[in-house]
């Protein structure tokens, strides 16, 4: 009996996941039918991002621009689709993609084994480095200084990012006392500038933008972790993942991805 119930429950779960996935497709159809008047109505490719991560995604006036947006646009063009960018909390991207609310998540998102349990990733299109920002003149000079077990430094991170995950793991029991999670990287950097935390661990490119925009801060020379950025998809959406990967492969091979990255990141 119990076994039967379990089967029924699993069946119901599969059905609801399928319905949710269906919702994503329906929204595509809907927007396609909305523009039926124009012959060239295209299916929508909805990308969830968090537009506070320059130069990958950020606001320029009312528009969201950046490396991820341009690469996604190039992918959508290749697939004959219309790109729609939706700005949400970084922390909500994976769930939104999992439930089919968004077709894909692209947000300078690092591929991790833990995330792979929830979503599938495309091939990687860029690399990132977790860097440490401190105040100029800080006695913190290397990553090990903030990770030392006997240190008391408070470390600011953006909630649920890899910076948060690594520091929390590395500090173990001390994490509750020393890691301070903020909703955005900007909040973490403001906390550093006002002396609420002693260091911020964050991806290197946003780190450079923050340091350029805030006086009295610097990035440590030593790097914490290097990582791969990729696009995430719902696990049942292999069809879209495969199409995006094929487009991405072409865009990497013909130099488009490099040109886009070089436009936003000048080699130093
Ligand atoms: N690369 C980091 C991560 O994936 C941060 C991404 C972000 O803040 N947009 O967790």
Short mmCIF file of C-alpha atoms and ligand atoms in Angstrom, two decimals:
data_model
loop_
_atom_site.label_atom_id
_atom_site.label_comp_id
_atom_site.label_asym_id
_atom_site.label_seq_id
_atom_site.Cartn_x
_atom_site.Cartn_y
_atom_site.Cartn_z
CA UNK A 1 0.00 0.00 0.00
CA UNK A 2 2.76 2.36 1.06
CA UNK A 3 4.63 1.53 -2.12
CA UNK A 4 1.53 2.29 -4.18
CA UNK A 5 1.13 5.63 -2.42
CA UNK A 6 4.77 6.45 -3.06
CA UNK A 7 4.34 5.69 -6.76
CA UNK A 8 1.26 7.88 -6.94
CA UNK A 9 3.11 10.69 -5.17
CA UNK A 10 6.13 10.44 -7.46
CA UNK A 11 3.74 10.40 -10.43
CA UNK A 12 2.03 13.54 -9.16
CA UNK A 13 5.39 15.24 -8.69
CA UNK A 14 6.50 14.39 -12.21
CA UNK A 15 3.18 15.66 -13.56
CA UNK A 16 3.50 18.97 -11.71
CA UNK A 17 7.10 19.45 -12.86
CA UNK A 18 5.96 18.74 -16.41
CA UNK A 19 3.17 21.29 -16.00
CA UNK A 20 5.61 23.89 -14.75
CA UNK A 21 7.95 23.18 -17.62
CA UNK A 22 4.95 23.49 -19.91
CA UNK A 23 4.22 26.93 -18.42
CA UNK A 24 7.59 28.14 -19.65
CA UNK A 25 6.79 26.99 -23.15
CA UNK A 26 3.32 28.46 -23.02
CA UNK A 27 4.70 31.85 -22.13
CA UNK A 28 6.86 31.57 -25.24
CA UNK A 29 3.86 30.74 -27.34
CA UNK A 30 1.90 33.53 -25.77
CA UNK A 31 4.45 36.21 -26.55
CA UNK A 32 4.77 34.78 -30.03
CA UNK A 33 1.01 35.02 -30.52
CA UNK A 34 0.97 38.52 -29.02
CA UNK A 35 3.01 39.69 -31.94
CA UNK A 36 1.17 37.55 -34.47
CA UNK A 37 0.46 40.58 -36.58
CA UNK A 38 4.09 40.73 -37.61
CA UNK A 39 4.93 37.87 -39.95
CA UNK A 40 8.29 37.34 -38.33
CA UNK A 41 6.98 36.62 -34.81
CA UNK A 42 9.79 34.96 -32.93
CA UNK A 43 9.77 32.68 -29.91
CA UNK A 44 11.06 34.35 -26.77
CA UNK A 45 14.24 33.26 -25.00
CA UNK A 46 13.85 34.46 -21.42
CA UNK A 47 17.08 34.99 -19.53
CA UNK A 48 17.02 35.51 -15.77
CA UNK A 49 19.89 37.58 -14.43
CA UNK A 50 20.84 39.89 -11.58
CA UNK A 51 21.79 43.17 -13.20
CA UNK A 52 24.24 44.40 -10.57
CA UNK A 53 27.27 42.50 -11.75
CA UNK A 54 29.27 44.77 -14.06
CA UNK A 55 30.62 44.24 -16.62
CA UNK A 56 28.57 41.04 -17.14
CA UNK A 57 25.17 42.66 -16.50
CA UNK A 58 24.32 46.14 -15.30
CA UNK A 59 21.98 49.02 -15.99
CA UNK A 60 22.83 51.69 -18.50
CA UNK A 61 19.89 54.02 -18.03
CA UNK A 62 16.88 51.71 -18.23
CA UNK A 63 18.62 49.07 -20.29
CA UNK A 64 20.42 46.04 -18.99
CA UNK A 65 23.71 45.69 -20.86
CA UNK A 66 26.95 43.77 -20.47
CA UNK A 67 28.88 40.71 -21.58
CA UNK A 68 26.18 38.17 -20.65
CA UNK A 69 23.43 40.19 -22.31
CA UNK A 70 25.40 40.55 -25.56
CA UNK A 71 26.37 36.88 -25.68
CA UNK A 72 22.76 35.87 -24.94
CA UNK A 73 21.57 38.22 -27.69
CA UNK A 74 24.02 36.66 -30.16
CA UNK A 75 22.78 33.19 -29.15
CA UNK A 76 19.13 34.24 -29.51
CA UNK A 77 19.87 35.72 -32.97
CA UNK A 78 21.46 32.46 -34.06
CA UNK A 79 18.43 30.51 -32.83
CA UNK A 80 16.01 32.96 -34.47
CA UNK A 81 14.59 33.89 -31.07
CA UNK A 82 13.80 37.16 -29.31
CA UNK A 83 15.86 37.71 -26.14
CA UNK A 84 14.03 38.92 -23.04
CA UNK A 85 16.18 39.80 -20.02
CA UNK A 86 14.59 39.67 -16.56
CA UNK A 87 16.36 41.18 -13.53
CA UNK A 88 15.78 39.21 -10.30
CA UNK A 89 17.72 38.43 -7.10
CA UNK A 90 20.77 36.26 -7.79
CA UNK A 91 19.49 33.91 -5.14
CA UNK A 92 16.24 33.27 -7.08
CA UNK A 93 17.72 32.51 -10.51
CA UNK A 94 18.23 28.77 -10.07
CA UNK A 95 14.74 28.18 -8.63
CA UNK A 96 13.15 30.30 -11.37
CA UNK A 97 14.94 28.29 -14.05
CA UNK A 98 14.18 24.98 -12.34
CA UNK A 99 10.45 25.70 -12.29
CA UNK A 100 10.39 26.80 -15.93
CA UNK A 101 9.58 30.44 -15.16
CA UNK A 102 12.70 31.45 -17.13
CA UNK A 103 14.30 29.54 -20.01
CA UNK A 104 17.84 30.06 -18.75
CA UNK A 105 19.91 31.80 -16.11
CA UNK A 106 22.95 33.84 -17.12
CA UNK A 107 24.55 35.95 -14.42
CA UNK A 108 28.29 35.41 -14.31
CA UNK A 109 27.18 32.18 -12.71
CA UNK A 110 29.90 29.79 -11.63
CA UNK A 111 29.56 26.09 -12.39
CA UNK A 112 29.62 24.18 -9.09
CA UNK A 113 28.89 20.54 -8.28
CA UNK A 114 26.20 21.57 -5.84
CA UNK A 115 24.37 23.72 -8.42
CA UNK A 116 24.68 20.88 -10.94
CA UNK A 117 22.37 18.88 -8.69
CA UNK A 118 19.63 21.46 -9.35
CA UNK A 119 20.29 22.67 -12.91
CA UNK A 120 22.27 21.76 -16.02
CA UNK A 121 25.00 24.06 -17.31
CA UNK A 122 26.01 25.01 -20.84
CA UNK A 123 29.65 24.87 -21.87
CA UNK A 124 31.63 27.60 -20.16
CA UNK A 125 31.96 30.93 -22.00
CA UNK A 126 34.16 32.88 -19.55
CA UNK A 127 36.26 32.50 -16.43
CA UNK A 128 36.14 34.40 -13.18
CA UNK A 129 38.28 34.68 -10.08
CA UNK A 130 37.16 35.20 -6.51
CA UNK A 131 39.13 38.21 -5.28
CA UNK A 132 39.42 39.90 -1.93
CA UNK A 133 38.75 43.64 -1.55
CA UNK A 134 40.11 45.45 1.53
CA UNK A 135 40.57 49.05 2.59
CA UNK A 136 43.79 50.69 1.50
CA UNK A 137 46.31 50.37 4.33
CA UNK A 138 44.56 47.26 5.72
CA UNK A 139 46.73 44.83 7.65
CA UNK A 140 45.13 42.07 5.52
CA UNK A 141 47.62 41.43 2.72
CA UNK A 142 46.76 37.92 1.50
CA UNK A 143 43.78 35.55 1.30
CA UNK A 144 45.15 33.37 4.12
CA UNK A 145 44.94 36.32 6.52
CA UNK A 146 41.15 36.33 6.39
CA UNK A 147 40.86 32.53 6.45
CA UNK A 148 43.14 32.03 9.48
CA UNK A 149 41.26 30.21 12.23
CA UNK A 150 42.52 32.57 14.94
CA UNK A 151 41.67 35.73 12.99
CA UNK A 152 38.62 37.80 13.91
CA UNK A 153 38.13 39.63 10.61
CA UNK A 154 34.58 39.95 9.37
CA UNK A 155 34.12 39.05 5.72
CA UNK A 156 31.32 40.47 3.57
CA UNK A 157 29.90 38.38 0.73
CA UNK A 158 26.91 38.41 -1.59
CA UNK A 159 24.32 35.89 -0.45
CA UNK A 160 24.50 32.48 -2.17
CA UNK A 161 27.37 33.40 -4.48
CA UNK A 162 30.45 31.22 -4.68
CA UNK A 163 32.31 33.82 -2.58
CA UNK A 164 29.77 33.12 0.18
CA UNK A 165 29.94 29.36 -0.32
CA UNK A 166 33.77 29.10 -0.28
CA UNK A 167 34.37 31.43 2.67
CA UNK A 168 31.60 29.78 4.69
CA UNK A 169 33.08 26.33 3.96
CA UNK A 170 36.65 27.40 4.68
CA UNK A 171 35.81 29.07 7.99
CA UNK A 172 33.71 26.16 9.22
CA UNK A 173 32.48 26.80 12.77
CA UNK A 174 33.76 30.38 12.72
CA UNK A 175 31.59 31.28 9.70
CA UNK A 176 28.46 32.16 11.69
CA UNK A 177 30.43 34.79 13.60
CA UNK A 178 32.61 36.11 10.77
CA UNK A 179 30.79 35.84 7.44
CA UNK A 180 28.27 38.61 6.78
CA UNK A 181 25.89 37.95 3.86
CA UNK A 182 24.47 40.85 1.87
CA UNK A 183 21.77 40.78 -0.79
CA UNK A 184 24.00 42.53 -3.35
CA UNK A 185 27.72 42.94 -3.95
CA UNK A 186 27.17 46.66 -3.70
CA UNK A 187 25.83 46.32 -0.14
CA UNK A 188 28.85 44.22 0.81
CA UNK A 189 31.28 46.79 -0.62
CA UNK A 190 29.44 49.67 1.12
CA UNK A 191 29.75 47.75 4.40
CA UNK A 192 33.50 47.49 3.78
CA UNK A 193 33.81 51.20 2.99
CA UNK A 194 31.97 52.09 6.20
CA UNK A 195 34.04 49.70 8.31
CA UNK A 196 31.30 47.14 9.11
CA UNK A 197 33.38 44.34 7.57
CA UNK A 198 37.14 44.02 7.04
CA UNK A 199 37.14 42.39 3.60
CA UNK A 200 34.78 41.42 0.78
CA UNK A 201 35.13 38.27 -1.31
CA UNK A 202 33.63 38.74 -4.76
CA UNK A 203 34.26 38.00 -8.46
CA UNK A 204 37.22 39.94 -9.86
CA UNK A 205 35.52 41.96 -12.60
CA UNK A 206 32.75 43.40 -10.39
CA UNK A 207 35.49 43.89 -7.76
CA UNK A 208 37.39 46.12 -10.20
CA UNK A 209 34.26 48.19 -10.92
CA UNK A 210 33.52 48.63 -7.21
CA UNK A 211 37.09 49.61 -6.38
CA UNK A 212 37.14 52.09 -9.27
CA UNK A 213 33.89 53.64 -8.01
CA UNK A 214 34.75 53.76 -4.29
CA UNK A 215 37.80 55.59 -3.00
CA UNK A 216 40.07 54.00 -0.39
CA UNK A 217 39.62 50.37 -1.46
CA UNK A 218 41.99 47.93 -3.17
CA UNK A 219 42.03 44.34 -4.44
CA UNK A 220 44.59 41.94 -2.95
CA UNK A 221 47.13 40.57 -5.41
CA UNK A 222 46.56 36.97 -4.31
CA UNK A 223 43.55 35.22 -5.82
CA UNK A 224 41.19 33.04 -3.82
CA UNK A 225 39.62 30.64 -6.37
CA UNK A 226 39.34 30.62 -10.17
CA UNK A 227 36.14 29.38 -11.74
CA UNK A 228 34.09 28.88 -14.93
CA UNK A 229 30.97 30.86 -15.83
CA UNK A 230 28.16 29.12 -17.73
CA UNK A 231 24.44 29.38 -18.53
CA UNK A 232 22.03 27.27 -16.48
CA UNK A 233 18.92 25.42 -17.66
CA UNK A 234 16.20 23.30 -16.10
CA UNK A 235 17.29 19.69 -16.00
CA UNK A 236 14.42 18.60 -18.28
CA UNK A 237 15.31 21.20 -20.90
CA UNK A 238 18.11 19.36 -22.70
CA UNK A 239 16.72 20.45 -26.05
CA UNK A 240 17.30 24.15 -25.35
CA UNK A 241 20.63 23.48 -23.64
CA UNK A 242 21.86 21.58 -26.71
CA UNK A 243 20.71 24.33 -29.08
CA UNK A 244 22.37 27.03 -26.96
CA UNK A 245 25.57 25.00 -26.71
CA UNK A 246 25.69 24.60 -30.50
CA UNK A 247 25.20 28.36 -30.97
CA UNK A 248 27.77 29.14 -28.26
CA UNK A 249 30.29 26.82 -29.90
CA UNK A 250 29.98 28.73 -33.19
CA UNK A 251 30.17 32.10 -31.41
CA UNK A 252 33.33 31.03 -29.59
CA UNK A 253 34.86 29.59 -32.78
CA UNK A 254 34.20 32.69 -34.91
CA UNK A 255 35.57 35.04 -32.23
CA UNK A 256 32.25 36.72 -31.35
CA UNK A 257 32.44 35.79 -27.66
CA UNK A 258 36.02 37.06 -27.39
CA UNK A 259 35.12 40.32 -29.13
CA UNK A 260 32.24 40.87 -26.70
CA UNK A 261 34.40 40.11 -23.65
CA UNK A 262 37.23 42.33 -24.91
CA UNK A 263 34.78 45.18 -25.46
CA UNK A 264 33.98 45.23 -21.73
CA UNK A 265 37.20 43.97 -20.17
CA UNK A 266 40.42 45.67 -21.14
CA UNK A 267 43.50 43.54 -20.52
CA UNK A 268 45.70 45.00 -17.84
N1 LIG B 1 30.21 33.90 -9.88
C1 LIG B 1 29.50 34.03 -8.64
C2 LIG B 1 28.54 32.89 -8.48
O1 LIG B 1 28.18 32.26 -9.42
C3 LIG B 1 28.77 35.36 -8.50
C4 LIG B 1 27.73 35.63 -9.52
C5 LIG B 1 26.91 36.88 -9.28
O2 LIG B 1 26.95 37.50 -8.23
N2 LIG B 1 26.18 37.29 -10.27
O3 LIG B 1 28.12 32.59 -7.41
#
